[in-house]
Coordinates of N, CA and C and ligand atoms in Angstrom, one line a residue:
X1 N -7.1 15.1 20.3 CA -6.7 14.8 18.9 C -5.5 15.5 18.5
X2 N -4.5 14.9 17.9 CA -3.3 15.6 17.5 C -3.5 16.2 16.0
X3 N -3.5 17.5 15.8 CA -3.8 18.0 14.6 C -2.8 17.7 13.5
X4 N -1.6 17.2 13.9 CA -0.6 17.0 13.0 C -0.7 15.7 12.5
X5 N -1.7 14.8 12.9 CA -1.8 13.4 12.2 C -2.2 13.5 10.9
X6 N -1.7 13.0 9.9 CA -2.1 12.8 8.7 C -3.4 12.0 8.3
X7 N -4.2 12.5 7.5 CA -5.4 11.7 7.3 C -5.2 10.8 6.0
X8 N -5.2 9.4 6.3 CA -4.9 8.4 5.3 C -6.1 7.7 4.9
X9 N -6.2 7.6 3.5 CA -7.3 6.7 2.9 C -6.6 5.5 2.4
X10 N -7.3 4.3 2.7 CA -6.7 3.1 2.2 C -7.7 2.5 1.2
X11 N -7.3 2.2 0.0 CA -7.9 1.6 -1.2 C -7.7 0.2 -1.1
X12 N -8.8 -0.6 -1.2 CA -8.7 -2.0 -1.2 C -9.7 -2.6 -2.3
X13 N -9.4 -3.8 -2.5 CA -10.2 -4.7 -3.4 C -10.6 -6.0 -2.7
X14 N -10.1 -6.3 -1.6 CA -10.1 -7.7 -1.2 C -10.0 -8.0 0.1
X15 N -9.2 -8.8 0.6 CA -9.0 -9.4 1.8 C -8.5 -8.3 3.0
X16 N -7.6 -7.3 2.7 CA -7.5 -6.4 3.6 C -6.5 -6.6 4.7
X17 N -5.6 -7.6 4.5 CA -4.6 -7.8 5.6 C -3.7 -6.8 5.8
X18 N -3.4 -5.9 4.5 CA -2.5 -4.9 4.8 C -3.1 -3.6 5.5
X19 N -4.4 -3.6 4.9 CA -5.4 -2.6 5.7 C -5.2 -2.6 7.3
X20 N -5.4 -3.9 7.7 CA -5.4 -4.3 9.0 C -4.2 -3.9 9.6
X21 N -3.1 -4.2 9.0 CA -1.6 -3.7 9.5 C -1.7 -2.3 9.7
X22 N -2.3 -1.5 8.8 CA -2.2 -0.2 8.8 C -3.1 0.5 9.9
X23 N -4.2 -0.3 10.0 CA -5.1 0.1 11.2 C -4.4 -0.1 12.5
X24 N -3.8 -1.2 12.7 CA -3.2 -1.5 14.0 C -2.0 -0.6 14.3
X25 N -1.2 -0.4 13.3 CA -0.1 0.5 13.4 C -0.4 2.1 13.7
X26 N -1.4 2.6 13.0 CA -2.0 4.0 13.3 C -2.7 4.0 14.6
X27 N -3.2 2.9 15.1 CA -3.9 3.0 16.4 C -2.9 3.1 17.7
X28 N -1.5 2.8 17.3 CA -0.5 3.0 18.4 C -0.3 4.4 18.8
X29 N -0.2 4.7 20.1 CA -0.1 6.0 20.5 C 1.2 6.6 19.8
X30 N 0.9 8.0 19.4 CA 2.1 8.6 18.7 C 2.3 8.4 17.4
X31 N 1.5 7.5 16.8 CA 1.6 7.3 15.2 C 1.2 8.4 14.6
X32 N 2.0 9.0 13.5 CA 1.6 10.3 12.9 C 0.5 10.4 11.8
X33 N -0.2 9.3 11.9 CA -1.3 9.2 10.9 C -2.5 8.4 11.3
X34 N -3.7 8.7 11.0 CA -4.7 7.8 11.1 C -5.5 7.3 9.8
X35 N -6.0 6.2 9.9 CA -6.8 5.7 8.7 C -8.3 6.3 9.0
X36 N -8.4 7.4 8.1 CA -9.7 8.2 8.0 C -10.9 7.6 7.2
X37 N -10.5 6.7 6.2 CA -11.5 6.4 5.2 C -10.9 5.1 4.5
X38 N -11.8 4.1 4.3 CA -11.4 3.1 3.5 C -12.4 3.0 2.2
X39 N -12.0 2.8 1.0 CA -12.6 2.8 -0.1 C -12.3 1.5 -0.7
X40 N -13.4 0.8 -1.2 CA -13.3 -0.5 -2.0 C -14.1 -0.3 -3.3
X41 N -13.4 -1.0 -4.5 CA -14.2 -1.0 -5.7 C -15.0 -2.2 -5.7
X42 N -15.0 -2.9 -4.6 CA -15.9 -4.3 -4.7 C -16.6 -4.3 -3.3
X43 N -17.9 -4.4 -3.5 CA -18.8 -4.5 -2.4 C -18.6 -5.5 -1.5
X44 N -18.0 -6.7 -1.9 CA -17.8 -7.9 -1.1 C -16.4 -8.1 -0.5
X45 N -15.6 -7.0 -0.6 CA -14.2 -7.0 -0.1 C -14.2 -7.3 1.3
X46 N -13.5 -8.1 1.8 CA -13.5 -8.6 3.3 C -12.8 -7.4 4.0
X47 N -12.0 -6.5 3.4 CA -11.4 -5.4 4.0 C -12.5 -4.4 4.6
X48 N -13.6 -4.4 4.0 CA -14.6 -3.5 4.5 C -15.2 -3.8 5.8
X49 N -15.1 -5.2 6.1 CA -15.5 -5.7 7.5 C -14.6 -5.3 8.6
X50 N -13.3 -5.2 8.1 CA -12.2 -4.7 9.0 C -12.3 -3.2 9.4
X51 N -12.7 -2.5 8.3 CA -12.9 -1.1 8.5 C -14.0 -0.8 9.6
X52 N -15.2 -1.7 9.4 CA -16.3 -1.3 10.1 C -16.0 -1.8 11.6
X53 N -15.3 -2.9 11.8 CA -15.0 -3.4 13.2 C -14.1 -2.1 13.8
X54 N -13.2 -1.5 13.1 CA -12.4 -0.4 13.6 C -13.1 0.9 13.7
X55 N -14.4 0.9 13.4 CA -15.1 2.2 13.4 C -14.6 3.3 12.3
X56 N -14.1 2.8 11.1 CA -13.7 3.7 10.2 C -14.6 3.9 9.1
X57 N -14.6 5.1 8.6 CA -15.7 5.4 7.4 C -15.4 4.6 6.2
X58 N -16.4 4.1 5.5 CA -16.2 3.2 4.5 C -17.0 3.7 3.2
X59 N -16.5 3.5 2.1 CA -17.2 3.8 0.9 C -16.8 2.8 -0.2
X60 N -17.9 2.4 -0.9 CA -17.9 1.5 -1.9 C -18.1 2.2 -3.3
X61 N -17.1 2.2 -4.2 CA -17.3 3.0 -5.5 C -17.1 1.8 -6.5
X62 N -18.1 1.4 -7.4 CA -18.1 0.3 -8.4 C -17.9 1.0 -9.6
X63 N -16.7 1.0 -10.3 CA -16.7 1.6 -11.7 C -17.7 1.4 -12.7
X64 N -18.1 0.1 -12.7 CA -19.1 -0.2 -13.7 C -20.5 0.5 -13.5
X65 N -20.8 0.6 -12.2 CA -22.1 1.2 -11.7 C -22.2 2.8 -11.9
X66 N -20.8 3.3 -11.9 CA -20.5 4.8 -12.0 C -20.6 5.2 -13.4
X67 N -20.3 4.2 -14.4 CA -20.3 4.6 -15.8 C -18.9 4.7 -16.3
X68 N -18.0 3.8 -15.7 CA -16.6 3.7 -16.2 C -15.6 4.3 -15.5
X69 N -14.3 4.3 -15.9 CA -13.1 4.6 -15.1 C -13.1 6.2 -14.8
X70 N -13.4 7.0 -15.9 CA -13.4 8.4 -15.6 C -14.3 8.8 -14.6
X71 N -15.5 8.4 -14.6 CA -16.4 8.7 -13.5 C -16.0 8.1 -12.2
X72 N -15.5 7.1 -12.3 CA -15.1 6.4 -11.1 C -13.9 7.2 -10.3
X73 N -13.0 7.6 -11.2 CA -11.8 8.5 -10.6 C -12.3 9.8 -10.2
X74 N -13.3 10.4 -10.8 CA -13.9 11.7 -10.6 C -14.6 11.6 -9.1
X75 N -15.4 10.4 -8.9 CA -15.9 10.3 -7.7 C -14.9 9.9 -6.5
X76 N -14.0 9.2 -6.9 CA -12.9 8.9 -6.0 C -12.2 10.2 -5.4
X77 N -11.8 11.0 -6.4 CA -11.0 12.3 -6.1 C -12.0 13.1 -5.2
X78 N -13.4 13.2 -5.5 CA -14.2 14.1 -4.8 C -14.3 13.6 -3.3
X79 N -14.4 12.1 -3.2 CA -14.6 11.6 -1.7 C -13.3 11.8 -1.0
X80 N -12.3 11.8 -1.7 CA -10.8 12.0 -0.9 C -10.8 13.4 -0.4
X81 N -11.2 14.3 -1.3 CA -11.2 15.8 -1.0 C -12.2 16.2 0.1
X82 N -13.3 15.7 -0.1 CA -14.3 15.8 0.9 C -13.9 15.5 2.4
X83 N -13.1 14.2 2.4 CA -12.7 13.6 3.6 C -11.5 14.2 4.2
X84 N -10.8 15.2 3.4 CA -9.7 15.9 3.9 C -8.4 14.9 3.9
X85 N -8.4 14.2 2.9 CA -7.3 13.1 2.9 C -6.0 13.6 2.5
X86 N -4.9 13.3 3.1 CA -3.5 13.8 2.9 C -2.8 12.9 2.0
X87 N -3.0 11.6 2.2 CA -2.2 10.5 1.7 C -3.3 9.2 1.3
X88 N -3.0 8.7 0.2 CA -3.7 7.5 -0.1 C -2.6 6.2 0.0
X89 N -3.1 5.1 0.6 CA -2.3 4.0 0.4 C -3.2 2.9 -0.3
X90 N -2.6 2.3 -1.5 CA -3.2 1.2 -2.2 C -2.8 0.0 -1.3
X91 N -3.8 -0.9 -1.2 CA -3.5 -2.1 -0.4 C -4.3 -3.2 -0.9
X92 N -3.8 -3.9 -2.0 CA -4.4 -4.8 -2.7 C -5.6 -4.2 -3.6
X93 N -5.3 -3.0 -3.9 CA -6.3 -2.4 -4.6 C -6.1 -2.7 -6.3
X94 N -7.0 -3.3 -7.0 CA -6.7 -4.0 -8.3 C -7.2 -3.2 -9.4
X95 N -7.3 -2.0 -9.3 CA -7.8 -1.1 -10.5 C -6.8 -0.2 -11.0
X96 N -6.3 -0.1 -12.2 CA -5.3 0.9 -12.7 C -5.9 2.3 -12.6
X97 N -5.2 3.1 -12.0 CA -5.6 4.6 -11.9 C -4.9 5.3 -12.9
X98 N -5.7 6.1 -13.6 CA -5.2 6.9 -14.8 C -4.3 8.0 -14.6
X99 N -3.6 8.4 -15.6 CA -2.5 9.5 -15.4 C -2.9 10.7 -14.9
X100 N -4.1 11.1 -15.1 CA -4.6 12.4 -14.5 C -4.8 12.2 -12.9
X101 N -5.4 11.2 -12.5 CA -5.6 11.0 -11.1 C -4.2 10.8 -10.4
X102 N -3.4 10.0 -11.1 CA -2.1 10.0 -10.3 C -1.3 11.1 -10.3
X103 N -1.3 12.1 -11.3 CA -0.6 13.3 -11.2 C -1.3 14.1 -10.2
X104 N -2.7 14.2 -10.1 CA -3.1 15.0 -9.1 C -2.7 14.6 -7.6
X105 N -2.5 13.3 -7.5 CA -2.0 12.9 -6.1 C -0.5 12.5 -6.0
X106 N 0.3 12.9 -7.0 CA 1.7 12.6 -7.0 C 2.4 13.1 -5.7
X107 N 3.1 12.0 -5.3 CA 3.9 12.1 -3.9 C 2.9 11.8 -2.7
X108 N 1.7 11.6 -2.9 CA 0.7 11.4 -1.8 C -0.1 10.1 -2.1
X109 N 0.5 9.2 -3.0 CA -0.3 8.0 -3.5 C 0.8 6.8 -3.4
X110 N 0.7 5.9 -2.5 CA 1.7 4.7 -2.5 C 0.9 3.5 -2.6
X111 N 1.9 2.4 -2.8 CA 1.4 1.1 -3.1 C 2.3 0.0 -2.4
X112 N 1.8 -1.2 -2.1 CA 2.8 -2.2 -1.6 C 2.6 -3.3 -2.8
X113 N 3.6 -3.9 -3.1 CA 3.8 -4.9 -4.0 C 4.6 -6.0 -3.5
X114 N 4.2 -7.3 -3.9 CA 4.8 -8.4 -3.3 C 6.0 -9.0 -4.0
X115 N 6.9 -8.1 -4.3 CA 8.2 -8.5 -4.8 C 9.2 -7.5 -4.6
X116 N 10.6 -7.7 -4.9 CA 11.6 -6.8 -4.8 C 11.5 -6.1 -6.1
X117 N 10.8 -5.1 -6.4 CA 10.7 -4.3 -7.6 C 12.1 -3.8 -7.9
X118 N 12.4 -3.7 -9.2 CA 11.7 -3.8 -10.3 C 11.6 -5.3 -10.8
X119 N 12.0 -6.3 -10.0 CA 11.7 -7.6 -10.5 C 10.3 -8.1 -10.2
X120 N 9.7 -8.8 -11.0 CA 8.2 -9.4 -10.8 C 7.3 -8.2 -10.7
X121 N 7.0 -7.4 -11.5 CA 5.7 -6.5 -11.5 C 4.7 -7.5 -11.9
X122 N 3.5 -7.1 -11.6 CA 2.4 -7.8 -12.1 C 1.9 -8.9 -11.1
X123 N 1.2 -10.0 -11.6 CA 0.7 -10.9 -10.9 C 1.5 -12.1 -10.6
X124 N 1.1 -13.0 -9.7 CA 1.8 -14.3 -9.4 C 3.2 -14.2 -9.1
X125 N 3.4 -13.2 -8.2 CA 4.9 -12.8 -8.0 C 5.7 -13.9 -7.3
X126 N 5.0 -14.7 -6.4 CA 5.5 -15.7 -5.7 C 5.9 -17.0 -6.5
X127 N 5.1 -17.4 -7.3 CA 5.3 -18.5 -8.2 C 6.4 -18.2 -9.1
X128 N 6.3 -16.8 -9.7 CA 7.3 -16.6 -10.7 C 8.6 -16.4 -10.1
X129 N 8.8 -16.0 -8.9 CA 10.1 -15.9 -8.1 C 10.7 -17.3 -7.9
X130 N 9.8 -18.4 -7.7 CA 10.3 -19.5 -7.3 C 10.8 -20.2 -8.8
X131 N 10.0 -19.9 -9.8 CA 10.4 -20.3 -11.0 C 11.8 -19.8 -11.6
X132 N 11.9 -18.5 -11.2 CA 13.2 -17.8 -11.7 C 14.5 -18.3 -10.9
X133 N 14.2 -19.0 -9.8 CA 15.2 -19.4 -8.9 C 15.9 -18.5 -8.0
X134 N 15.4 -17.3 -7.8 CA 16.0 -16.4 -7.0 C 16.0 -16.8 -5.5
X135 N 16.9 -16.4 -4.7 CA 17.2 -16.8 -3.4 C 16.8 -15.8 -2.3
X136 N 16.5 -14.6 -2.9 CA 16.0 -13.5 -2.1 C 14.5 -12.9 -2.8
X137 N 13.6 -12.9 -2.0 CA 12.3 -12.4 -2.6 C 11.9 -11.3 -1.7
X138 N 10.7 -10.8 -1.7 CA 10.3 -9.9 -0.7 C 9.1 -8.9 -1.1
X139 N 9.2 -7.6 -0.7 CA 8.1 -6.7 -1.0 C 8.7 -5.3 -1.0
X140 N 7.9 -4.5 -1.7 CA 8.3 -3.1 -2.0 C 7.2 -2.2 -1.7
X141 N 7.5 -1.0 -1.2 CA 6.5 0.0 -1.0 C 7.0 1.2 -2.1
X142 N 6.0 1.7 -2.9 CA 6.5 2.6 -3.9 C 5.5 3.7 -4.2
X143 N 6.0 5.0 -4.5 CA 5.1 6.0 -5.1 C 4.4 5.4 -6.3
X144 N 3.1 5.7 -6.5 CA 2.4 5.3 -7.7 C 2.5 6.3 -8.8
X145 N 3.0 5.7 -10.1 CA 3.0 6.8 -11.1 C 2.0 6.2 -12.2
X146 N 2.1 6.6 -13.4 CA 1.0 6.1 -14.4 C 1.2 4.7 -14.9
X147 N 2.4 4.2 -14.6 CA 2.8 2.8 -15.0 C 2.2 1.7 -14.0
X148 N 2.5 0.5 -14.2 CA 1.9 -0.6 -13.4 C 3.2 -1.0 -12.5
X149 N 3.0 -0.9 -11.2 CA 4.0 -1.4 -10.3 C 5.3 -0.7 -10.7
X150 N 5.3 0.5 -11.1 CA 6.4 1.3 -11.2 C 6.5 2.5 -10.3
X151 N 7.4 3.4 -10.4 CA 7.2 4.6 -9.4 C 8.3 4.5 -8.5
X152 N 8.9 5.6 -7.8 CA 10.0 5.6 -7.0 C 9.8 4.6 -5.7
X153 N 10.8 3.8 -5.4 CA 10.7 2.8 -4.4 C 11.1 3.6 -3.1
X154 N 10.3 3.4 -2.1 CA 10.4 4.0 -0.8 C 11.2 3.0 0.1
X155 N 10.6 1.9 0.2 CA 11.2 0.9 1.1 C 11.0 -0.5 0.5
X156 N 11.9 -1.4 1.0 CA 11.8 -2.8 0.6 C 12.2 -3.8 1.7
X157 N 11.6 -4.9 1.8 CA 11.9 -5.9 2.9 C 12.2 -7.3 2.0
X158 N 13.4 -7.7 2.4 CA 13.8 -9.1 1.7 C 13.5 -10.3 2.6
X159 N 12.9 -11.3 1.8 CA 12.6 -12.6 2.4 C 13.2 -13.8 1.6
X160 N 14.0 -14.6 2.5 CA 14.8 -15.7 1.9 C 13.9 -16.7 1.3
X161 N 14.2 -17.1 0.1 CA 13.4 -18.3 -0.6 C 14.2 -19.6 0.2
X162 N 13.2 -20.4 0.7 CA 13.8 -21.5 1.3 C 13.8 -22.8 0.4
X163 N 14.6 -23.8 0.5 CA 14.7 -24.9 -0.5 C 13.4 -25.5 -0.7
X164 N 12.6 -25.6 0.4 CA 11.2 -26.4 0.0 C 10.0 -25.6 -0.2
X165 N 10.2 -24.3 -0.5 CA 9.2 -23.5 -0.5 C 8.2 -23.7 -1.6
X166 N 6.9 -23.5 -1.2 CA 5.9 -23.4 -2.4 C 5.5 -22.0 -2.4
X167 N 4.7 -21.7 -3.4 CA 4.2 -20.3 -3.7 C 3.4 -19.9 -2.4
X168 N 2.7 -20.8 -1.8 CA 1.8 -20.2 -0.6 C 2.6 -20.0 0.6
X169 N 3.6 -20.9 0.9 CA 4.4 -20.7 2.0 C 5.2 -19.5 2.0
X170 N 5.8 -19.3 0.6 CA 6.5 -18.1 0.5 C 5.7 -16.8 0.6
X171 N 4.5 -16.8 0.0 CA 3.6 -15.7 0.1 C 3.2 -15.4 1.5
X172 N 3.2 -16.3 2.4 CA 2.8 -16.0 3.8 C 3.8 -15.3 4.5
X173 N 5.0 -15.7 4.2 CA 6.3 -15.1 4.8 C 6.5 -13.6 4.1
X174 N 6.1 -13.6 3.0 CA 6.3 -12.1 2.4 C 5.1 -11.2 2.9
X175 N 4.0 -11.9 3.1 CA 2.9 -10.9 3.6 C 3.1 -10.5 5.1
X176 N 3.8 -11.4 6.0 CA 4.2 -10.8 7.3 C 5.1 -9.7 7.1
X177 N 6.0 -9.8 6.1 CA 7.0 -8.5 5.9 C 6.2 -7.3 5.3
X178 N 5.3 -7.6 4.5 CA 4.5 -6.5 3.9 C 3.9 -5.7 5.1
X179 N 3.4 -6.4 6.1 CA 2.6 -5.8 7.2 C 3.4 -4.9 7.9
X180 N 4.8 -5.3 8.1 CA 5.8 -4.5 8.9 C 6.3 -3.2 8.0
X181 N 6.6 -3.7 6.8 CA 7.1 -2.6 5.8 C 6.2 -1.5 5.6
X182 N 4.8 -1.8 5.4 CA 3.9 -0.8 5.0 C 3.8 0.3 6.0
X183 N 3.5 -0.1 7.2 CA 3.3 0.9 8.4 C 4.7 1.6 8.5
X184 N 5.8 1.0 8.5 CA 7.1 1.8 8.6 C 7.2 2.9 7.6
X185 N 7.0 2.5 6.4 CA 7.0 3.5 5.3 C 6.1 4.6 5.3
X186 N 4.9 4.2 5.8 CA 3.8 5.3 6.1 C 4.3 6.2 7.0
X187 N 4.8 5.7 8.2 CA 5.3 6.6 9.2 C 6.4 7.6 8.8
X188 N 7.4 7.0 8.0 CA 8.4 7.8 7.5 C 8.0 8.9 6.6
X189 N 6.8 8.6 5.9 CA 6.4 9.8 4.8 C 5.8 10.7 5.8
X190 N 4.9 10.3 6.7 CA 4.1 11.2 7.5 C 5.2 12.2 8.4
X191 N 6.4 11.6 8.6 CA 7.3 12.3 9.3 C 8.2 13.2 8.4
X192 N 7.7 13.2 7.2 CA 8.6 14.0 6.2 C 10.0 13.4 6.0
X193 N 10.2 12.2 6.1 CA 11.5 11.7 6.0 C 11.8 11.0 4.6
X194 N 10.8 11.3 3.7 CA 10.9 10.8 2.4 C 10.6 11.9 1.4
X195 N 11.6 12.1 0.5 CA 11.4 13.1 -0.4 C 11.6 12.7 -1.8
X196 N 10.6 13.3 -2.7 CA 10.8 12.8 -4.2 C 11.7 13.7 -4.8
X197 N 12.8 13.0 -5.3 CA 13.8 13.8 -5.9 C 14.4 13.1 -7.1
X198 N 14.4 14.0 -8.2 CA 15.2 13.4 -9.4 C 14.6 12.1 -9.8
X199 N 13.2 11.9 -9.7 CA 12.7 10.6 -10.1 C 12.9 9.6 -9.1
X200 N 13.3 9.7 -8.0 CA 13.5 8.7 -7.0 C 13.0 9.1 -5.6
X201 N 12.8 8.3 -4.7 CA 12.4 8.4 -3.4 C 13.6 8.5 -2.5
X202 N 14.1 9.6 -1.8 CA 15.3 9.8 -1.1 C 14.7 9.9 0.4
X203 N 15.5 8.9 1.2 CA 15.1 8.9 2.6 C 16.0 9.7 3.4
X204 N 15.5 10.3 4.4 CA 16.5 11.3 5.4 C 17.3 10.4 5.9
X205 N 18.5 10.8 6.3 CA 19.6 10.0 7.1 C 19.0 9.4 8.3
X206 N 18.0 10.1 9.0 CA 17.5 9.5 10.2 C 16.6 8.3 9.9
X207 N 16.1 8.1 8.7 CA 15.4 6.9 8.3 C 16.2 5.7 8.1
X208 N 17.4 5.8 7.8 CA 18.2 4.8 7.4 C 18.6 3.8 8.6
X209 N 18.7 2.6 8.2 CA 18.9 1.5 9.2 C 20.6 1.3 9.1
X210 N 21.0 0.3 10.0 CA 22.5 0.1 10.3 C 22.9 -0.2 8.7
X211 N 22.2 -0.9 8.0 CA 22.7 -1.4 6.6 C 22.6 -0.2 5.6
X212 N 22.0 1.0 6.1 CA 22.2 2.1 5.2 C 21.0 2.3 4.2
X213 N 20.0 1.4 4.5 CA 18.9 1.3 3.6 C 17.6 0.9 4.4
X214 N 16.5 1.3 3.9 CA 15.3 0.7 4.6 C 15.1 -0.7 4.0
X215 N 15.4 -1.7 5.0 CA 15.3 -3.1 4.5 C 15.0 -3.8 5.7
X216 N 14.2 -4.8 5.7 CA 13.7 -5.6 6.9 C 13.6 -4.9 8.0
X217 N 12.7 -3.9 8.0 CA 12.6 -3.1 9.2 C 12.0 -3.9 10.4
X218 N 12.5 -3.8 11.6 CA 12.0 -4.3 12.8 C 10.6 -3.9 13.0
X219 N 9.8 -4.7 13.7 CA 8.3 -4.3 14.0 C 8.6 -3.0 15.0
X220 N 7.7 -2.0 15.0 CA 7.9 -0.8 15.8 C 7.8 -1.2 17.2
Ligands
4DW1 C1 -2.0 -3.2 -9.9 C2 -1.4 -3.2 -11.2 C3 -2.3 -3.6 -12.3 C4 -3.7 -4.0 -12.1 C5 -4.1 -3.9 -10.6 C6 -3.2 -3.5 -9.6 C7 -1.0 -2.8 -8.6 C8 -1.1 -1.4 -8.0 C9 -2.0 -0.5 -8.7 C10 -3.4 -0.3 -8.6 N1 -3.8 0.8 -9.3 C11 -2.6 1.2 -10.0 C12 -1.5 0.5 -9.6 C13 -0.3 1.0 -10.2 O1 0.9 0.4 -9.9 N2 -0.2 2.0 -11.0 C14 -1.4 2.8 -11.3 N3 -2.6 2.4 -10.8 N4 -1.4 3.8 -12.1 C15 -4.5 -4.3 -13.2 O2 -4.1 -4.7 -14.3 N5 -5.8 -4.2 -13.2 C16 -6.8 -4.4 -14.0 C17 -8.1 -5.0 -13.4 C18 -8.1 -6.2 -12.7 C19 -9.3 -6.7 -12.3 O3 -10.2 -5.9 -11.7 O4 -9.4 -7.9 -11.9 C20 -7.4 -3.2 -14.7 O5 -7.8 -3.2 -15.6 O6 -7.5 -2.1 -14.0
GAR2 C1 -0.8 -8.2 -1.0 O1 0.2 -9.2 -1.1 C2 -0.3 -7.1 -1.8 O2 1.1 -6.9 -1.8 C3 -0.7 -7.4 -3.2 O3 -2.1 -8.0 -2.9 C4 -2.1 -8.4 -1.7 C5 -3.3 -7.9 -1.1 O4 -3.4 -8.6 0.3 N1 -0.7 -6.3 -4.1 C6 -0.3 -6.3 -5.5 O5 -0.1 -7.4 -5.9 C7 -0.4 -5.1 -6.2 N2 0.4 -5.3 -7.4 P1 -4.3 -7.9 1.3 O6 -5.7 -7.5 0.7 O7 -4.5 -8.9 2.3 O8 -3.7 -6.7 1.8

């Protein structure tokens, strides 16, 4: 075991395709992180089966059963600490986390969102991008703050909108980009190549691509 590997918890609410991408990436030899724990706020989340198949510890915490958001976040924080978690990845996790929780994990809590933020925060991003007539859409990985889909952007991948696109087709291509982007951003953070500075996320020069930014990363 490489002691330098960061211990990552992935929080999910559903399908878990981004979780799967993170599991697959961290399984690669030399990747500087491992998925040590998967937590779902829904017992029926399909991602839980992915974790089981991969032999990863799973935990279901249902806010309503625990008596509300404060109790949920207390239990969540305790479970993360007990498991020695270094970094949290939200991957289709659909509960707003409160300011206290977010502050406690500041710089160690990231999310993936299916748009080029700050455009199209919220839901139905693909339909809204089509309706707005943008020609480039995509996805963003960002540090989570107390806002919704806000917080310093770590990396983005652009996906062209095609003339005959519908929301499903566009979503499929964005999702493929999400899977590459999320593992690359996780790797950069674990290699200490991302720094929170003056309200932004600054990438080390070594992390930059030919275009000078983290965009459209090639698969590892
Ligand atoms: C996100 C934003 C809003 C809701 C759900 C998800 C995106 C990522 C995210 C999850 N938790 C977060 C974020 C975030 O960006 N910032 C913070 N926490 N602080 C949302 O509105 N969810 C509602 C419930 C939906 C449902 O259960 O169907 C809610 O009330 O939590
Ligand atoms: C992904 O497209 C992710 O970007 C999005 O939910 C989907 C989860 O899919 N997240 C958000 O919209 C957060 N604002 P997955 O469960 O297959 O990873």
